[in-house]
PDB file of N, CA, C and O in Angstrom:
ATOM      1  N   ASP A   8     132.222 111.774 126.638  1.00  0.00           N
ATOM      2  CA  ASP A   8     132.822 111.300 127.854  1.00  0.00           C
ATOM      3  C   ASP A   8     133.517 109.960 127.678  1.00  0.00           C
ATOM      4  O   ASP A   8     133.913 109.333 128.637  1.00  0.00           O
ATOM      5  N   GLY A   9     133.625 109.482 126.437  1.00  0.00           N
ATOM      6  CA  GLY A   9     134.354 108.256 126.165  1.00  0.00           C
ATOM      7  C   GLY A   9     133.555 106.979 126.302  1.00  0.00           C
ATOM      8  O   GLY A   9     134.090 105.894 126.105  1.00  0.00           O
ATOM      9  N   ARG A  10     132.272 107.065 126.663  1.00  0.00           N
ATOM     10  CA  ARG A  10     131.462 105.858 126.778  1.00  0.00           C
ATOM     11  C   ARG A  10     131.170 105.308 125.382  1.00  0.00           C
ATOM     12  O   ARG A  10     130.935 106.058 124.456  1.00  0.00           O
ATOM     13  N   LEU A  11     131.181 103.998 125.269  1.00  0.00           N
ATOM     14  CA  LEU A  11     130.847 103.353 124.010  1.00  0.00           C
ATOM     15  C   LEU A  11     129.368 103.009 123.993  1.00  0.00           C
ATOM     16  O   LEU A  11     128.791 102.650 125.016  1.00  0.00           O
ATOM     17  N   ALA A  12     128.767 103.125 122.832  1.00  0.00           N
ATOM     18  CA  ALA A  12     127.362 102.775 122.674  1.00  0.00           C
ATOM     19  C   ALA A  12     127.270 101.463 121.902  1.00  0.00           C
ATOM     20  O   ALA A  12     127.924 101.297 120.875  1.00  0.00           O
ATOM     21  N   PRO A  13     126.477 100.520 122.398  1.00  0.00           N
ATOM     22  CA  PRO A  13     126.394  99.215 121.749  1.00  0.00           C
ATOM     23  C   PRO A  13     125.587  99.238 120.456  1.00  0.00           C
ATOM     24  O   PRO A  13     124.669 100.038 120.287  1.00  0.00           O
ATOM     25  N   VAL A  14     125.961  98.336 119.559  1.00  0.00           N
ATOM     26  CA  VAL A  14     125.198  98.053 118.348  1.00  0.00           C
ATOM     27  C   VAL A  14     124.902  96.564 118.375  1.00  0.00           C
ATOM     28  O   VAL A  14     125.795  95.750 118.616  1.00  0.00           O
ATOM     29  N   ILE A  15     123.649  96.230 118.147  1.00  0.00           N
ATOM     30  CA  ILE A  15     123.213  94.837 118.194  1.00  0.00           C
ATOM     31  C   ILE A  15     122.647  94.484 116.831  1.00  0.00           C
ATOM     32  O   ILE A  15     121.834  95.228 116.282  1.00  0.00           O
ATOM     33  N   ALA A  16     123.059  93.365 116.274  1.00  0.00           N
ATOM     34  CA  ALA A  16     122.518  92.877 115.009  1.00  0.00           C
ATOM     35  C   ALA A  16     122.015  91.455 115.227  1.00  0.00           C
ATOM     36  O   ALA A  16     122.678  90.649 115.867  1.00  0.00           O
ATOM     37  N   PHE A  17     120.821  91.169 114.693  1.00  0.00           N
ATOM     38  CA  PHE A  17     120.248  89.831 114.872  1.00  0.00           C
ATOM     39  C   PHE A  17     119.281  89.512 113.747  1.00  0.00           C
ATOM     40  O   PHE A  17     118.812  90.395 113.031  1.00  0.00           O
ATOM     41  N   HIS A  18     118.973  88.238 113.623  1.00  0.00           N
ATOM     42  CA  HIS A  18     117.964  87.765 112.677  1.00  0.00           C
ATOM     43  C   HIS A  18     117.096  86.766 113.414  1.00  0.00           C
ATOM     44  O   HIS A  18     117.604  85.968 114.214  1.00  0.00           O
ATOM     45  N   VAL A  19     115.804  86.813 113.172  1.00  0.00           N
ATOM     46  CA  VAL A  19     114.873  85.883 113.799  1.00  0.00           C
ATOM     47  C   VAL A  19     114.435  84.876 112.736  1.00  0.00           C
ATOM     48  O   VAL A  19     113.826  85.259 111.725  1.00  0.00           O
ATOM     49  N   ARG A  20     114.784  83.628 112.961  1.00  0.00           N
ATOM     50  CA  ARG A  20     114.432  82.573 112.007  1.00  0.00           C
ATOM     51  C   ARG A  20     112.930  82.568 111.748  1.00  0.00           C
ATOM     52  O   ARG A  20     112.128  82.622 112.684  1.00  0.00           O
ATOM     53  N   GLY A  21     112.568  82.534 110.478  1.00  0.00           N
ATOM     54  CA  GLY A  21     111.162  82.490 110.096  1.00  0.00           C
ATOM     55  C   GLY A  21     110.493  83.852 110.045  1.00  0.00           C
ATOM     56  O   GLY A  21     109.297  83.933 109.776  1.00  0.00           O
ATOM     57  N   ARG A  22     111.223  84.898 110.321  1.00  0.00           N
ATOM     58  CA  ARG A  22     110.675  86.257 110.300  1.00  0.00           C
ATOM     59  C   ARG A  22     111.475  87.114 109.334  1.00  0.00           C
ATOM     60  O   ARG A  22     112.686  86.916 109.180  1.00  0.00           O
ATOM     61  N   GLN A  23     110.819  88.055 108.714  1.00  0.00           N
ATOM     62  CA  GLN A  23     111.497  88.996 107.832  1.00  0.00           C
ATOM     63  C   GLN A  23     112.025  90.156 108.671  1.00  0.00           C
ATOM     64  O   GLN A  23     111.273  90.769 109.434  1.00  0.00           O
ATOM     65  N   SER A  24     113.303  90.439 108.528  1.00  0.00           N
ATOM     66  CA  SER A  24     113.890  91.560 109.259  1.00  0.00           C
ATOM     67  C   SER A  24     113.177  92.858 108.911  1.00  0.00           C
ATOM     68  O   SER A  24     112.960  93.708 109.773  1.00  0.00           O
ATOM     69  N   ALA A  25     112.792  92.997 107.647  1.00  0.00           N
ATOM     70  CA  ALA A  25     112.095  94.215 107.207  1.00  0.00           C
ATOM     71  C   ALA A  25     110.786  94.413 107.977  1.00  0.00           C
ATOM     72  O   ALA A  25     110.419  95.549 108.304  1.00  0.00           O
ATOM     73  N   ASP A  26     110.082  93.335 108.278  1.00  0.00           N
ATOM     74  CA  ASP A  26     108.817  93.435 109.012  1.00  0.00           C
ATOM     75  C   ASP A  26     109.049  93.879 110.458  1.00  0.00           C
ATOM     76  O   ASP A  26     108.288  94.682 111.003  1.00  0.00           O
ATOM     77  N   ILE A  27     110.082  93.343 111.082  1.00  0.00           N
ATOM     78  CA  ILE A  27     110.406  93.728 112.458  1.00  0.00           C
ATOM     79  C   ILE A  27     110.752  95.213 112.508  1.00  0.00           C
ATOM     80  O   ILE A  27     110.261  95.961 113.357  1.00  0.00           O
ATOM     81  N   VAL A  28     111.578  95.648 111.567  1.00  0.00           N
ATOM     82  CA  VAL A  28     111.990  97.056 111.510  1.00  0.00           C
ATOM     83  C   VAL A  28     110.784  97.958 111.259  1.00  0.00           C
ATOM     84  O   VAL A  28     110.627  98.990 111.918  1.00  0.00           O
ATOM     85  N   ALA A  29     109.917  97.584 110.329  1.00  0.00           N
ATOM     86  CA  ALA A  29     108.731  98.401 110.034  1.00  0.00           C
ATOM     87  C   ALA A  29     107.860  98.553 111.272  1.00  0.00           C
ATOM     88  O   ALA A  29     107.335  99.638 111.544  1.00  0.00           O
ATOM     89  N   ASN A  30     107.704  97.470 112.026  1.00  0.00           N
ATOM     90  CA  ASN A  30     106.894  97.518 113.241  1.00  0.00           C
ATOM     91  C   ASN A  30     107.484  98.500 114.250  1.00  0.00           C
ATOM     92  O   ASN A  30     106.766  99.318 114.822  1.00  0.00           O
ATOM     93  N   LEU A  31     108.782  98.441 114.478  1.00  0.00           N
ATOM     94  CA  LEU A  31     109.408  99.342 115.444  1.00  0.00           C
ATOM     95  C   LEU A  31     109.466 100.778 114.921  1.00  0.00           C
ATOM     96  O   LEU A  31     109.256 101.719 115.687  1.00  0.00           O
ATOM     97  N   ASN A  32     109.723 100.951 113.632  1.00  0.00           N
ATOM     98  CA  ASN A  32     109.728 102.297 113.056  1.00  0.00           C
ATOM     99  C   ASN A  32     108.363 102.955 113.220  1.00  0.00           C
ATOM    100  O   ASN A  32     108.281 104.164 113.480  1.00  0.00           O
ATOM    101  N   ALA A  33     107.281 102.166 113.101  1.00  0.00           N
ATOM    102  CA  ALA A  33     105.929 102.700 113.275  1.00  0.00           C
ATOM    103  C   ALA A  33     105.703 103.202 114.699  1.00  0.00           C
ATOM    104  O   ALA A  33     104.839 104.037 114.939  1.00  0.00           O
ATOM    105  N   GLN A  34     106.496 102.697 115.634  1.00  0.00           N
ATOM    106  CA  GLN A  34     106.416 103.134 117.034  1.00  0.00           C
ATOM    107  C   GLN A  34     107.476 104.195 117.344  1.00  0.00           C
ATOM    108  O   GLN A  34     107.814 104.429 118.490  1.00  0.00           O
ATOM    109  N   GLN A  35     107.997 104.795 116.286  1.00  0.00           N
ATOM    110  CA  GLN A  35     109.006 105.862 116.386  1.00  0.00           C
ATOM    111  C   GLN A  35     110.289 105.393 117.057  1.00  0.00           C
ATOM    112  O   GLN A  35     110.922 106.125 117.815  1.00  0.00           O
ATOM    113  N   ILE A  36     110.658 104.153 116.749  1.00  0.00           N
ATOM    114  CA  ILE A  36     111.947 103.615 117.170  1.00  0.00           C
ATOM    115  C   ILE A  36     112.741 103.400 115.888  1.00  0.00           C
ATOM    116  O   ILE A  36     112.377 102.572 115.053  1.00  0.00           O
ATOM    117  N   ALA A  37     113.794 104.169 115.728  1.00  0.00           N
ATOM    118  CA  ALA A  37     114.550 104.181 114.483  1.00  0.00           C
ATOM    119  C   ALA A  37     115.622 103.094 114.484  1.00  0.00           C
ATOM    120  O   ALA A  37     116.658 103.225 115.132  1.00  0.00           O
ATOM    121  N   ILE A  38     115.320 102.011 113.782  1.00  0.00           N
ATOM    122  CA  ILE A  38     116.301 100.940 113.578  1.00  0.00           C
ATOM    123  C   ILE A  38     116.285 100.611 112.093  1.00  0.00           C
ATOM    124  O   ILE A  38     115.442 101.091 111.343  1.00  0.00           O
ATOM    125  N   GLY A  39     117.208  99.770 111.664  1.00  0.00           N
ATOM    126  CA  GLY A  39     117.270  99.428 110.252  1.00  0.00           C
ATOM    127  C   GLY A  39     117.534  97.952 110.033  1.00  0.00           C
ATOM    128  O   GLY A  39     117.692  97.186 110.978  1.00  0.00           O
ATOM    129  N   HIS A  40     117.568  97.578 108.770  1.00  0.00           N
ATOM    130  CA  HIS A  40     117.869  96.192 108.399  1.00  0.00           C
ATOM    131  C   HIS A  40     118.674  96.202 107.108  1.00  0.00           C
ATOM    132  O   HIS A  40     118.678  97.174 106.373  1.00  0.00           O
ATOM    133  N   GLY A  41     119.383  95.125 106.862  1.00  0.00           N
ATOM    134  CA  GLY A  41     120.170  95.002 105.651  1.00  0.00           C
ATOM    135  C   GLY A  41     121.448  94.238 105.907  1.00  0.00           C
ATOM    136  O   GLY A  41     121.549  93.487 106.871  1.00  0.00           O
ATOM    137  N   ASP A  42     122.447  94.469 105.037  1.00  0.00           N
ATOM    138  CA  ASP A  42     123.716  93.754 105.232  1.00  0.00           C
ATOM    139  C   ASP A  42     124.780  94.623 105.900  1.00  0.00           C
ATOM    140  O   ASP A  42     125.797  94.115 106.351  1.00  0.00           O
ATOM    141  N   PHE A  43     124.564  95.918 105.974  1.00  0.00           N
ATOM    142  CA  PHE A  43     125.454  96.846 106.682  1.00  0.00           C
ATOM    143  C   PHE A  43     126.922  96.629 106.313  1.00  0.00           C
ATOM    144  O   PHE A  43     127.789  96.593 107.172  1.00  0.00           O
ATOM    145  N   TRP A  44     127.154  96.528 105.024  1.00  0.00           N
ATOM    146  CA  TRP A  44     128.503  96.394 104.475  1.00  0.00           C
ATOM    147  C   TRP A  44     129.203  95.108 104.909  1.00  0.00           C
ATOM    148  O   TRP A  44     130.417  95.013 104.892  1.00  0.00           O
ATOM    149  N   ALA A  45     128.424  94.113 105.310  1.00  0.00           N
ATOM    150  CA  ALA A  45     128.988  92.809 105.666  1.00  0.00           C
ATOM    151  C   ALA A  45     128.359  91.740 104.772  1.00  0.00           C
ATOM    152  O   ALA A  45     127.865  90.726 105.237  1.00  0.00           O
ATOM    153  N   ALA A  46     128.386  92.002 103.470  1.00  0.00           N
ATOM    154  CA  ALA A  46     127.690  91.151 102.499  1.00  0.00           C
ATOM    155  C   ALA A  46     128.148  89.695 102.552  1.00  0.00           C
ATOM    156  O   ALA A  46     127.324  88.783 102.464  1.00  0.00           O
ATOM    157  N   ARG A  47     129.441  89.462 102.696  1.00  0.00           N
ATOM    158  CA  ARG A  47     129.922  88.069 102.737  1.00  0.00           C
ATOM    159  C   ARG A  47     129.419  87.343 103.979  1.00  0.00           C
ATOM    160  O   ARG A  47     129.059  86.166 103.919  1.00  0.00           O
ATOM    161  N   LEU A  48     129.383  88.026 105.100  1.00  0.00           N
ATOM    162  CA  LEU A  48     128.864  87.410 106.325  1.00  0.00           C
ATOM    163  C   LEU A  48     127.379  87.102 106.182  1.00  0.00           C
ATOM    164  O   LEU A  48     126.934  86.003 106.527  1.00  0.00           O
ATOM    165  N   ILE A  49     126.623  88.065 105.675  1.00  0.00           N
ATOM    166  CA  ILE A  49     125.180  87.861 105.496  1.00  0.00           C
ATOM    167  C   ILE A  49     124.927  86.670 104.583  1.00  0.00           C
ATOM    168  O   ILE A  49     124.081  85.813 104.874  1.00  0.00           O
ATOM    169  N   LYS A  50     125.665  86.581 103.482  1.00  0.00           N
ATOM    170  CA  LYS A  50     125.516  85.454 102.561  1.00  0.00           C
ATOM    171  C   LYS A  50     125.897  84.144 103.242  1.00  0.00           C
ATOM    172  O   LYS A  50     125.216  83.132 103.096  1.00  0.00           O
ATOM    173  N   ALA A  51     126.987  84.147 104.020  1.00  0.00           N
ATOM    174  CA  ALA A  51     127.428  82.944 104.723  1.00  0.00           C
ATOM    175  C   ALA A  51     126.393  82.469 105.740  1.00  0.00           C
ATOM    176  O   ALA A  51     126.290  81.276 106.027  1.00  0.00           O
ATOM    177  N   LEU A  52     125.620  83.409 106.274  1.00  0.00           N
ATOM    178  CA  LEU A  52     124.565  83.056 107.219  1.00  0.00           C
ATOM    179  C   LEU A  52     123.295  82.570 106.522  1.00  0.00           C
ATOM    180  O   LEU A  52     122.324  82.196 107.173  1.00  0.00           O
ATOM    181  N   GLY A  53     123.304  82.607 105.187  1.00  0.00           N
ATOM    182  CA  GLY A  53     122.144  82.157 104.429  1.00  0.00           C
ATOM    183  C   GLY A  53     121.058  83.205 104.323  1.00  0.00           C
ATOM    184  O   GLY A  53     119.913  82.880 104.008  1.00  0.00           O
ATOM    185  N   LEU A  54     121.409  84.456 104.577  1.00  0.00           N
ATOM    186  CA  LEU A  54     120.448  85.550 104.506  1.00  0.00           C
ATOM    187  C   LEU A  54     120.654  86.314 103.207  1.00  0.00           C
ATOM    188  O   LEU A  54     121.650  86.133 102.517  1.00  0.00           O
ATOM    189  N   THR A  55     119.716  87.185 102.883  1.00  0.00           N
ATOM    190  CA  THR A  55     119.844  88.001 101.677  1.00  0.00           C
ATOM    191  C   THR A  55     120.225  89.424 102.044  1.00  0.00           C
ATOM    192  O   THR A  55     119.909  89.904 103.138  1.00  0.00           O
ATOM    193  N   ALA A  56     120.885  90.084 101.126  1.00  0.00           N
ATOM    194  CA  ALA A  56     121.282  91.473 101.357  1.00  0.00           C
ATOM    195  C   ALA A  56     120.059  92.374 101.520  1.00  0.00           C
ATOM    196  O   ALA A  56     120.093  93.351 102.267  1.00  0.00           O
ATOM    197  N   GLU A  57     118.973  92.048 100.833  1.00  0.00           N
ATOM    198  CA  GLU A  57     117.766  92.884 100.892  1.00  0.00           C
ATOM    199  C   GLU A  57     117.105  92.846 102.261  1.00  0.00           C
ATOM    200  O   GLU A  57     116.526  93.823 102.702  1.00  0.00           O
ATOM    201  N   ASP A  58     117.154  91.706 102.921  1.00  0.00           N
ATOM    202  CA  ASP A  58     116.517  91.597 104.230  1.00  0.00           C
ATOM    203  C   ASP A  58     117.570  91.620 105.335  1.00  0.00           C
ATOM    204  O   ASP A  58     117.482  92.398 106.263  1.00  0.00           O
ATOM    205  N   GLY A  59     118.545  90.765 105.248  1.00  0.00           N
ATOM    206  CA  GLY A  59     119.679  90.783 106.172  1.00  0.00           C
ATOM    207  C   GLY A  59     119.319  90.662 107.632  1.00  0.00           C
ATOM    208  O   GLY A  59     118.470  89.858 108.017  1.00  0.00           O
ATOM    209  N   VAL A  60     119.974  91.464 108.434  1.00  0.00           N
ATOM    210  CA  VAL A  60     119.779  91.443 109.881  1.00  0.00           C
ATOM    211  C   VAL A  60     119.119  92.734 110.342  1.00  0.00           C
ATOM    212  O   VAL A  60     119.174  93.755 109.669  1.00  0.00           O
ATOM    213  N   VAL A  61     118.503  92.667 111.499  1.00  0.00           N
ATOM    214  CA  VAL A  61     117.991  93.858 112.173  1.00  0.00           C
ATOM    215  C   VAL A  61     119.163  94.467 112.927  1.00  0.00           C
ATOM    216  O   VAL A  61     119.927  93.743 113.577  1.00  0.00           O
ATOM    217  N   ARG A  62     119.306  95.771 112.833  1.00  0.00           N
ATOM    218  CA  ARG A  62     120.405  96.433 113.533  1.00  0.00           C
ATOM    219  C   ARG A  62     119.844  97.508 114.448  1.00  0.00           C
ATOM    220  O   ARG A  62     119.120  98.401 114.017  1.00  0.00           O
ATOM    221  N   ILE A  63     120.193  97.395 115.719  1.00  0.00           N
ATOM    222  CA  ILE A  63     119.772  98.362 116.729  1.00  0.00           C
ATOM    223  C   ILE A  63     121.029  99.007 117.296  1.00  0.00           C
ATOM    224  O   ILE A  63     121.917  98.317 117.782  1.00  0.00           O
ATOM    225  N   GLY A  64     121.086 100.311 117.219  1.00  0.00           N
ATOM    226  CA  GLY A  64     122.224 101.027 117.771  1.00  0.00           C
ATOM    227  C   GLY A  64     121.770 102.008 118.830  1.00  0.00           C
ATOM    228  O   GLY A  64     120.782 102.711 118.655  1.00  0.00           O
ATOM    229  N   LEU A  65     122.453 102.007 119.933  1.00  0.00           N
ATOM    230  CA  LEU A  65     122.175 102.974 120.993  1.00  0.00           C
ATOM    231  C   LEU A  65     123.247 104.049 120.944  1.00  0.00           C
ATOM    232  O   LEU A  65     124.345 103.827 120.442  1.00  0.00           O
ATOM    233  N   ALA A  66     122.931 105.185 121.467  1.00  0.00           N
ATOM    234  CA  ALA A  66     123.876 106.304 121.471  1.00  0.00           C
ATOM    235  C   ALA A  66     124.027 106.840 122.890  1.00  0.00           C
ATOM    236  O   ALA A  66     123.267 106.473 123.793  1.00  0.00           O
ATOM    237  N   HIS A  67     124.981 107.719 123.057  1.00  0.00           N
ATOM    238  CA  HIS A  67     125.281 108.254 124.386  1.00  0.00           C
ATOM    239  C   HIS A  67     124.097 108.982 125.016  1.00  0.00           C
ATOM    240  O   HIS A  67     124.026 109.117 126.224  1.00  0.00           O
ATOM    241  N   TYR A  68     123.153 109.415 124.191  1.00  0.00           N
ATOM    242  CA  TYR A  68     122.006 110.153 124.740  1.00  0.00           C
ATOM    243  C   TYR A  68     120.816 109.255 125.066  1.00  0.00           C
ATOM    244  O   TYR A  68     119.822 109.728 125.605  1.00  0.00           O
ATOM    245  N   ASN A  69     120.871 107.961 124.747  1.00  0.00           N
ATOM    246  CA  ASN A  69     119.797 107.055 125.133  1.00  0.00           C
ATOM    247  C   ASN A  69     119.889 106.764 126.624  1.00  0.00           C
ATOM    248  O   ASN A  69     120.968 106.673 127.182  1.00  0.00           O
ATOM    249  N   ASP A  70     118.719 106.642 127.249  1.00  0.00           N
ATOM    250  CA  ASP A  70     118.708 106.354 128.681  1.00  0.00           C
ATOM    251  C   ASP A  70     117.901 105.085 128.948  1.00  0.00           C
ATOM    252  O   ASP A  70     117.439 104.422 128.015  1.00  0.00           O
ATOM    253  N   ASP A  71     117.732 104.760 130.216  1.00  0.00           N
ATOM    254  CA  ASP A  71     117.020 103.535 130.597  1.00  0.00           C
ATOM    255  C   ASP A  71     115.603 103.498 130.052  1.00  0.00           C
ATOM    256  O   ASP A  71     115.112 102.432 129.675  1.00  0.00           O
ATOM    257  N   ARG A  72     114.936 104.643 130.000  1.00  0.00           N
ATOM    258  CA  ARG A  72     113.561 104.679 129.465  1.00  0.00           C
ATOM    259  C   ARG A  72     113.539 104.307 127.990  1.00  0.00           C
ATOM    260  O   ARG A  72     112.628 103.615 127.541  1.00  0.00           O
ATOM    261  N   ASP A  73     114.536 104.778 127.234  1.00  0.00           N
ATOM    262  CA  ASP A  73     114.616 104.428 125.812  1.00  0.00           C
ATOM    263  C   ASP A  73     114.807 102.926 125.634  1.00  0.00           C
ATOM    264  O   ASP A  73     114.193 102.313 124.763  1.00  0.00           O
ATOM    265  N   VAL A  74     115.656 102.345 126.452  1.00  0.00           N
ATOM    266  CA  VAL A  74     115.919 100.912 126.359  1.00  0.00           C
ATOM    267  C   VAL A  74     114.663 100.126 126.731  1.00  0.00           C
ATOM    268  O   VAL A  74     114.303  99.153 126.055  1.00  0.00           O
ATOM    269  N   GLU A  75     113.962 100.534 127.760  1.00  0.00           N
ATOM    270  CA  GLU A  75     112.710  99.865 128.155  1.00  0.00           C
ATOM    271  C   GLU A  75     111.678  99.959 127.037  1.00  0.00           C
ATOM    272  O   GLU A  75     110.986  98.980 126.741  1.00  0.00           O
ATOM    273  N   ARG A  76     111.553 101.124 126.414  1.00  0.00           N
ATOM    274  CA  ARG A  76     110.608 101.313 125.312  1.00  0.00           C
ATOM    275  C   ARG A  76     110.981 100.421 124.137  1.00  0.00           C
ATOM    276  O   ARG A  76     110.121  99.790 123.521  1.00  0.00           O
ATOM    277  N   LEU A  77     112.264 100.327 123.840  1.00  0.00           N
ATOM    278  CA  LEU A  77     112.746  99.453 122.775  1.00  0.00           C
ATOM    279  C   LEU A  77     112.412  98.003 123.076  1.00  0.00           C
ATOM    280  O   LEU A  77     111.872  97.288 122.220  1.00  0.00           O
ATOM    281  N   LEU A  78     112.703  97.537 124.274  1.00  0.00           N
ATOM    282  CA  LEU A  78     112.455  96.140 124.630  1.00  0.00           C
ATOM    283  C   LEU A  78     110.972  95.804 124.602  1.00  0.00           C
ATOM    284  O   LEU A  78     110.586  94.720 124.139  1.00  0.00           O
ATOM    285  N   THR A  79     110.140  96.714 125.074  1.00  0.00           N
ATOM    286  CA  THR A  79     108.695  96.491 125.034  1.00  0.00           C
ATOM    287  C   THR A  79     108.200  96.389 123.589  1.00  0.00           C
ATOM    288  O   THR A  79     107.436  95.482 123.241  1.00  0.00           O
ATOM    289  N   ALA A  80     108.652  97.307 122.747  1.00  0.00           N
ATOM    290  CA  ALA A  80     108.253  97.298 121.327  1.00  0.00           C
ATOM    291  C   ALA A  80     108.764  96.037 120.640  1.00  0.00           C
ATOM    292  O   ALA A  80     108.050  95.438 119.817  1.00  0.00           O
ATOM    293  N   LEU A  81     109.969  95.625 120.952  1.00  0.00           N
ATOM    294  CA  LEU A  81     110.538  94.428 120.348  1.00  0.00           C
ATOM    295  C   LEU A  81     109.772  93.188 120.792  1.00  0.00           C
ATOM    296  O   LEU A  81     109.456  92.305 119.963  1.00  0.00           O
ATOM    297  N   ASP A  82     109.405  93.111 122.063  1.00  0.00           N
ATOM    298  CA  ASP A  82     108.579  91.994 122.549  1.00  0.00           C
ATOM    299  C   ASP A  82     107.262  91.930 121.778  1.00  0.00           C
ATOM    300  O   ASP A  82     106.826  90.849 121.371  1.00  0.00           O
ATOM    301  N   GLN A  83     106.635  93.070 121.585  1.00  0.00           N
ATOM    302  CA  GLN A  83     105.361  93.115 120.850  1.00  0.00           C
ATOM    303  C   GLN A  83     105.537  92.717 119.394  1.00  0.00           C
ATOM    304  O   GLN A  83     104.722  91.988 118.834  1.00  0.00           O
ATOM    305  N   ALA A  84     106.606  93.185 118.772  1.00  0.00           N
ATOM    306  CA  ALA A  84     106.852  92.887 117.359  1.00  0.00           C
ATOM    307  C   ALA A  84     107.128  91.398 117.127  1.00  0.00           C
ATOM    308  O   ALA A  84     106.810  90.860 116.080  1.00  0.00           O
ATOM    309  N   LEU A  85     107.728  90.751 118.113  1.00  0.00           N
ATOM    310  CA  LEU A  85     108.099  89.353 117.963  1.00  0.00           C
ATOM    311  C   LEU A  85     107.075  88.388 118.530  1.00  0.00           C
ATOM    312  O   LEU A  85     107.234  87.169 118.395  1.00  0.00           O
ATOM    313  N   ALA A  86     106.032  88.912 119.160  1.00  0.00           N
ATOM    314  CA  ALA A  86     105.006  88.053 119.770  1.00  0.00           C
ATOM    315  C   ALA A  86     104.225  87.293 118.717  1.00  0.00           C
ATOM    316  O   ALA A  86     104.096  87.653 117.601  1.00  0.00           O
TER     317      ALA A  86
END
């Protein structure tokens, strides 16, 4: 239907992106981490390609419940 789905990338200072992703993946929330083909940007930010940023992508089939579940899991992972 032409709707765009957002992609969010972030890094939490003092936290490993891999740990955040593992926590959410364990709750059956599929997200990833890395440089996502933006190696120069990741390096410029002082991050490593191995850890990089957390990337969350939503799709046209995600609904409000999915977003609420994601936010709750993310709050728990970052607490």
